Amino acid sequence: MLGLLWAMGMASAPSHASVIQSLTIEEIGVASGGLGTSANFALGGEFNWVGTSLGPFGFVSAGSTDGKLLMGRRQGPGAFTPGIGVFDDPTPVLFPNTLDYAPTGWVFEGGPPLMVLQLRGLGIVFLGTNYPMPEWAIFAPLLQIDETHYYYSVDWTHTPAEWSPVDGGQLLTSWHLEGIATIPEPGTIWLVGGTLLGLLGTRYRNHNTRG
């Protein structure tokens, strides 16, 4: 019964948050009126070893198998970006992935739109070893394009878990991502909530009939 009441509340209570379905990685500074902050024009993603001369190295989602970073799903090397080349060499040697943990994200629309990402598990395969980032909540401003799409731009710095190829785990890495975030069409969450409510209601009635 408590589960049924919880489902009723989820299906009927107003909400200003929408789950993010996917993120493209692409330069959007011009189209978004300056929201993008990429130092490399036409490259929506950057990876940099902080405090060294190594980077920034750019990457995009174009040319990858999925073409975007998918929320709630683990993706391997090449799925949301072909990879990162270094030292002006286009051949990828660093391969971003989410093999360790599926990312999640929400868009909050109660005021100026804000994106909250949990990118725990985002990592880089380097010389055959995957180096994921620790649990990390990231907040990013948004500019709305239409009902289901937003421009986003986000930057953060962290030390990857088990990172030690250069300096025994002390080397910070910085990331930059920008592109377009996609959320479900309006009303989808109500459809899902209503379906869940119907299934739970049927189960509750069947349980009472057997009793």
Coordinates of C-alpha atoms in Angstrom, one line a residue:
M1 CA 0.0 0.0 0.0
L2 CA 2.9 2.4 0.8
G3 CA 4.4 1.7 -2.6
L4 CA 1.0 2.6 -4.3
L5 CA 0.7 5.9 -2.3
W6 CA 4.3 6.7 -3.3
A7 CA 3.6 6.1 -7.0
M8 CA 0.4 8.3 -6.8
G9 CA 2.5 11.1 -5.3
M10 CA 5.2 10.8 -8.0
A11 CA 2.5 10.8 -10.8
S12 CA 0.6 13.8 -9.5
A13 CA 3.0 16.1 -7.8
P14 CA 4.3 19.0 -9.9
S15 CA 8.0 18.9 -10.7
H16 CA 10.5 21.3 -12.1
A17 CA 13.1 18.7 -12.9
S18 CA 13.6 16.6 -16.0
V19 CA 16.0 13.7 -16.5
I20 CA 18.7 14.3 -19.1
Q21 CA 18.7 11.7 -21.9
S22 CA 21.9 12.6 -23.6
L23 CA 24.7 15.2 -24.2
T24 CA 26.4 16.0 -27.4
I25 CA 30.0 17.3 -27.2
E26 CA 30.4 20.1 -29.7
E27 CA 31.4 23.7 -30.0
I28 CA 28.2 25.8 -29.3
G29 CA 29.8 29.2 -28.3
V30 CA 28.5 31.1 -31.3
A31 CA 25.1 29.5 -31.5
S32 CA 24.5 29.9 -27.8
G33 CA 25.6 33.5 -27.7
G34 CA 28.8 32.9 -25.9
L35 CA 27.8 30.1 -23.4
G36 CA 30.6 27.8 -24.6
T37 CA 34.0 28.5 -23.1
S38 CA 36.2 26.2 -25.2
A39 CA 39.7 27.5 -25.9
N40 CA 39.8 25.3 -29.0
F41 CA 37.3 26.7 -31.6
A42 CA 35.1 23.9 -33.1
L43 CA 36.1 21.5 -30.3
G44 CA 33.4 21.1 -27.6
G45 CA 35.4 19.0 -25.3
E46 CA 38.9 19.5 -23.7
F47 CA 41.1 17.4 -21.5
N48 CA 44.1 18.9 -19.8
W49 CA 46.8 17.8 -17.3
V50 CA 46.8 20.7 -14.9
G51 CA 50.2 22.4 -14.1
T52 CA 52.0 20.9 -17.1
S53 CA 52.5 21.8 -20.8
L54 CA 50.4 18.7 -21.7
G55 CA 47.2 20.0 -23.2
P56 CA 44.5 21.1 -23.6
F57 CA 43.6 18.3 -26.0
G58 CA 40.3 18.6 -27.8
F59 CA 37.6 16.1 -28.6
V60 CA 34.0 16.0 -29.9
S61 CA 31.2 13.4 -30.2
A62 CA 31.1 13.6 -34.0
G63 CA 32.4 10.4 -35.5
S64 CA 31.6 8.2 -32.5
T65 CA 29.4 5.2 -32.7
D66 CA 26.6 6.6 -30.5
G67 CA 27.2 10.3 -31.4
K68 CA 26.5 11.5 -27.8
L69 CA 27.1 10.8 -24.1
L70 CA 24.1 8.8 -23.0
M71 CA 22.7 9.1 -19.4
G72 CA 22.0 6.0 -17.5
R73 CA 24.1 3.8 -19.7
R74 CA 27.7 2.7 -19.7
Q75 CA 29.6 3.4 -22.9
G76 CA 33.0 2.2 -23.9
P77 CA 35.9 3.8 -25.9
G78 CA 34.7 5.3 -29.2
A79 CA 31.0 5.3 -28.1
F80 CA 30.5 9.1 -27.4
T81 CA 33.8 10.4 -28.8
P82 CA 36.4 8.8 -31.1
G83 CA 39.1 9.7 -28.7
I84 CA 41.7 12.3 -28.0
G85 CA 44.9 12.9 -30.0
V86 CA 47.9 14.6 -28.3
F87 CA 50.8 16.7 -29.5
D88 CA 49.1 17.7 -32.7
D89 CA 48.8 14.1 -33.7
P90 CA 45.2 13.3 -34.8
T91 CA 45.5 9.6 -33.9
P92 CA 43.6 9.0 -30.6
V93 CA 45.7 7.8 -27.7
L94 CA 43.3 8.8 -24.8
F95 CA 39.8 7.2 -24.9
P96 CA 37.0 8.7 -22.7
N97 CA 34.4 6.2 -21.5
T98 CA 31.8 5.5 -18.8
L99 CA 32.6 1.8 -18.4
D100 CA 33.0 2.1 -14.6
Y101 CA 29.6 3.7 -13.8
A102 CA 26.7 5.0 -15.9
P103 CA 26.3 8.8 -15.6
T104 CA 23.1 10.6 -14.7
G105 CA 21.8 14.1 -15.0
W106 CA 18.8 16.4 -14.4
V107 CA 17.6 19.8 -15.7
F108 CA 16.0 22.0 -13.0
E109 CA 13.6 24.5 -14.5
G110 CA 12.1 26.2 -11.5
G111 CA 14.1 29.4 -12.2
P112 CA 17.0 30.0 -14.6
P113 CA 17.6 26.5 -16.1
L114 CA 20.4 24.6 -14.3
M115 CA 21.9 21.2 -15.1
V116 CA 23.2 18.8 -12.4
L117 CA 25.4 16.0 -13.6
Q118 CA 26.7 12.9 -11.7
L119 CA 29.6 11.9 -13.9
R120 CA 31.1 9.3 -11.5
G121 CA 32.8 6.8 -13.7
L122 CA 33.8 9.1 -16.5
G123 CA 37.3 8.0 -17.3
I124 CA 40.1 7.7 -19.8
V125 CA 41.6 4.5 -21.2
F126 CA 45.4 5.2 -21.5
L127 CA 47.8 2.5 -22.5
G128 CA 45.2 -0.2 -22.0
T129 CA 44.2 0.9 -18.5
N130 CA 41.0 2.7 -17.6
Y131 CA 41.3 5.6 -15.1
P132 CA 37.8 6.7 -13.9
M133 CA 37.0 9.8 -12.0
P134 CA 35.6 9.7 -8.4
E135 CA 32.0 10.5 -7.5
W136 CA 31.5 14.0 -8.6
A137 CA 28.4 16.3 -8.8
I138 CA 28.8 19.0 -11.5
F139 CA 26.5 22.0 -11.9
A140 CA 26.2 23.9 -15.2
P141 CA 24.2 26.8 -16.6
L142 CA 21.9 26.2 -19.5
L143 CA 20.3 28.2 -22.3
Q144 CA 17.0 26.7 -23.6
I145 CA 16.7 26.0 -27.3
D146 CA 13.2 24.5 -27.3
E147 CA 11.1 22.2 -25.1
T148 CA 13.5 19.4 -25.1
H149 CA 16.9 20.9 -25.9
Y150 CA 19.4 23.1 -24.0
Y151 CA 22.8 24.5 -24.7
Y152 CA 25.2 23.5 -21.9
S153 CA 28.8 24.3 -20.9
V154 CA 30.6 22.8 -17.9
D155 CA 34.1 22.8 -16.5
W156 CA 35.7 20.9 -13.6
T157 CA 39.0 19.6 -12.2
H158 CA 39.7 16.4 -10.3
T159 CA 42.3 13.6 -9.8
P160 CA 41.3 10.4 -11.5
A161 CA 41.0 7.3 -9.3
E162 CA 44.1 5.1 -9.5
W163 CA 45.8 7.7 -11.8
S164 CA 49.6 7.1 -11.7
P165 CA 51.2 7.0 -15.1
V166 CA 53.0 10.4 -14.6
D167 CA 53.3 11.4 -11.0
G168 CA 52.0 8.7 -8.6
G169 CA 48.4 9.9 -8.5
Q170 CA 48.9 13.6 -7.6
L171 CA 48.4 15.1 -11.1
L172 CA 45.1 17.0 -11.5
T173 CA 43.1 16.8 -14.7
S174 CA 40.7 19.4 -16.0
W175 CA 37.7 18.8 -18.3
H176 CA 35.6 21.0 -20.4
L177 CA 32.4 19.9 -22.1
E178 CA 29.8 21.9 -24.1
G179 CA 27.1 21.0 -26.5
I180 CA 23.4 20.2 -26.5
A181 CA 21.5 18.4 -23.7
T182 CA 18.3 16.6 -24.5
I183 CA 15.4 15.9 -22.1
P184 CA 12.2 13.9 -22.7
E185 CA 9.2 15.5 -24.5
P186 CA 6.8 17.2 -22.1
G187 CA 4.2 14.8 -20.7
T188 CA 6.5 11.7 -21.0
I189 CA 7.1 11.6 -17.2
W190 CA 3.4 11.7 -16.6
L191 CA 2.9 8.8 -19.0
V192 CA 5.5 6.8 -17.2
G193 CA 4.0 7.7 -13.8
G194 CA 0.5 6.8 -14.9
T195 CA 1.7 3.5 -16.3
L196 CA 3.5 2.7 -13.0
L197 CA 0.4 3.7 -11.0
G198 CA -1.8 1.4 -13.2
L199 CA 0.5 -1.6 -12.8
L200 CA 0.7 -1.1 -9.0
G201 CA -3.0 -0.7 -8.8
T202 CA -3.7 -3.9 -10.7
R203 CA -1.2 -5.8 -8.5
Y204 CA -2.9 -4.4 -5.4
R205 CA -6.4 -5.4 -6.6
N206 CA -5.2 -8.9 -7.5
H207 CA -3.5 -9.3 -4.1
N208 CA -6.8 -8.3 -2.4
T209 CA -8.8 -10.8 -4.6
R210 CA -6.5 -13.7 -3.6
G211 CA -6.7 -12.7 0.0

